[in-house]
Amino acid sequence: MLTALAAATVAVAAFITPAHAAGPLGEAGGTLALPLRDAVQVLPAAEESRAGYQRSSFRHWVDADRDGCSTRNEVLLEEAFLAPEQTAPCRLIGGEWYSAYDNLYISSPGGLDIDHLVPLAEAWDSGASTWTPAEREAYANDLGDERSLIAVSARSNRSKADQDPAEWLPTYAPYHCQYLTDWVATKMRWQLAVDDRERATLTNATADCPNVPVEVTFAR
């Protein structure tokens, strides 16, 4: 009889597109869709190491499409529920945002941070230390998946810092399941590893969450 991990691994093989995987889960541009609890179990396993980490190893916030708006402002424009006034060169004035981490409404761009849902330091620990500078820049400015970056209150983002779910969850408890699902999706998308403590936390914390499909397109 298959164990849960073995069964989930078989499921991965059935869902990966294309079939020949370059990374642990698939190759760049391929897709993977799994129920949340299976997705937790197929994340690559590895011990974490912070050795050599510098935040400057992840260049951000860039203007990848050269439209005058940095990644930070692109996220603010996308997530505002009341659009800010935009002046050249992409200066934002006013607007309204919702900070899901702490259930706050914020009416000034200056009161918001753009959080890397999986922090840069955590990404480094989990595999990004071996990436090229271009891959790390792409990670730090990932606009290709709306789960990768999120506008939240500066206070909540600084409370989180570089902690993983074993160490920190948003203060607004009704958001926990969404946060955990997006964490798993981001790790899947970038094929980042988890250590034993992180997987145990994700397994336990998602046990009472809806077992929703988690679908990603691999970024690398």
Short mmCIF file of N, CA and C in Angstrom, two decimals, residues 55 61 72-73 75-76 79 97-101 106 108-116 149-161:
data_model
loop_
_atom_site.label_atom_id
_atom_site.label_comp_id
_atom_site.label_asym_id
_atom_site.label_seq_id
_atom_site.Cartn_x
_atom_site.Cartn_y
_atom_site.Cartn_z
N ARG A 55 20.90 40.25 1.49
CA ARG A 55 19.67 40.70 0.82
C ARG A 55 19.97 41.27 -0.56
N TRP A 61 13.66 46.70 -6.25
CA TRP A 61 12.50 46.50 -7.11
C TRP A 61 12.84 47.05 -8.49
N ARG A 72 7.44 47.15 -7.03
CA ARG A 72 6.66 47.59 -5.86
C ARG A 72 5.39 48.30 -6.30
N ASN A 73 5.52 49.26 -7.20
CA ASN A 73 4.34 50.02 -7.62
C ASN A 73 3.40 49.19 -8.48
N VAL A 75 2.70 46.07 -7.95
CA VAL A 75 1.89 45.33 -6.99
C VAL A 75 0.86 46.26 -6.34
N LEU A 76 1.28 47.46 -5.97
CA LEU A 76 0.34 48.41 -5.36
C LEU A 76 -0.82 48.73 -6.32
N GLU A 79 -3.18 45.62 -6.54
CA GLU A 79 -3.91 45.18 -5.35
C GLU A 79 -4.79 46.27 -4.74
N TRP A 97 -5.99 50.19 0.26
CA TRP A 97 -5.53 48.80 0.20
C TRP A 97 -6.02 48.06 1.44
N TYR A 98 -6.09 46.73 1.31
CA TYR A 98 -6.43 45.87 2.43
C TYR A 98 -5.22 45.03 2.79
N SER A 99 -4.78 45.09 4.03
CA SER A 99 -3.66 44.28 4.52
C SER A 99 -4.21 43.02 5.16
N ALA A 100 -4.10 41.91 4.45
CA ALA A 100 -4.71 40.66 4.90
C ALA A 100 -4.02 40.08 6.13
N TYR A 101 -2.76 40.40 6.34
CA TYR A 101 -2.04 39.84 7.48
C TYR A 101 -2.64 40.27 8.81
N ILE A 106 -5.67 50.48 4.60
CA ILE A 106 -4.58 51.46 4.58
C ILE A 106 -4.78 52.40 3.40
N SER A 108 -2.57 54.98 2.40
CA SER A 108 -1.37 55.65 1.92
C SER A 108 -0.37 54.62 1.43
N PRO A 109 0.18 54.79 0.23
CA PRO A 109 1.20 53.84 -0.25
C PRO A 109 2.37 53.72 0.71
N GLY A 110 2.69 54.79 1.42
CA GLY A 110 3.81 54.77 2.34
C GLY A 110 3.60 53.89 3.55
N GLY A 111 2.36 53.52 3.82
CA GLY A 111 2.07 52.65 4.96
C GLY A 111 2.15 51.18 4.64
N LEU A 112 2.51 50.89 3.40
CA LEU A 112 2.53 49.51 2.93
C LEU A 112 3.94 49.05 2.60
N ASP A 113 4.20 47.78 2.87
CA ASP A 113 5.37 47.09 2.35
C ASP A 113 4.89 46.07 1.34
N ILE A 114 5.76 45.74 0.39
CA ILE A 114 5.49 44.61 -0.50
C ILE A 114 6.25 43.42 0.06
N ASP A 115 5.51 42.44 0.54
CA ASP A 115 6.12 41.27 1.17
C ASP A 115 6.37 40.18 0.15
N HIS A 116 7.58 39.62 0.18
CA HIS A 116 7.83 38.35 -0.52
C HIS A 116 7.21 37.28 0.35
N LEU A 149 3.95 37.92 -4.30
CA LEU A 149 4.15 39.23 -3.67
C LEU A 149 2.81 39.75 -3.18
N ILE A 150 2.81 40.41 -2.02
CA ILE A 150 1.55 40.90 -1.48
C ILE A 150 1.80 42.21 -0.73
N ALA A 151 0.89 43.16 -0.94
CA ALA A 151 0.96 44.44 -0.23
C ALA A 151 0.31 44.28 1.14
N VAL A 152 1.08 44.57 2.18
CA VAL A 152 0.59 44.45 3.56
C VAL A 152 1.09 45.63 4.37
N SER A 153 0.55 45.79 5.56
CA SER A 153 1.00 46.88 6.41
C SER A 153 2.49 46.72 6.72
N ALA A 154 3.18 47.84 6.78
CA ALA A 154 4.62 47.79 7.09
C ALA A 154 4.86 47.12 8.43
N ARG A 155 3.98 47.37 9.39
CA ARG A 155 4.15 46.77 10.73
C ARG A 155 4.10 45.25 10.67
N SER A 156 3.12 44.70 9.93
CA SER A 156 2.99 43.24 9.88
C SER A 156 4.15 42.62 9.12
N ASN A 157 4.60 43.27 8.07
CA ASN A 157 5.72 42.73 7.30
C ASN A 157 6.99 42.70 8.14
N ARG A 158 7.20 43.72 8.93
CA ARG A 158 8.43 43.77 9.74
C ARG A 158 8.33 42.82 10.93
N SER A 159 7.13 42.53 11.37
CA SER A 159 6.95 41.52 12.40
C SER A 159 7.30 40.13 11.86
N LYS A 160 6.90 39.88 10.63
CA LYS A 160 7.20 38.60 9.98
C LYS A 160 8.69 38.45 9.70
N ALA A 161 9.32 39.51 9.18
CA ALA A 161 10.75 39.48 8.81
C ALA A 161 11.02 38.29 7.89
#
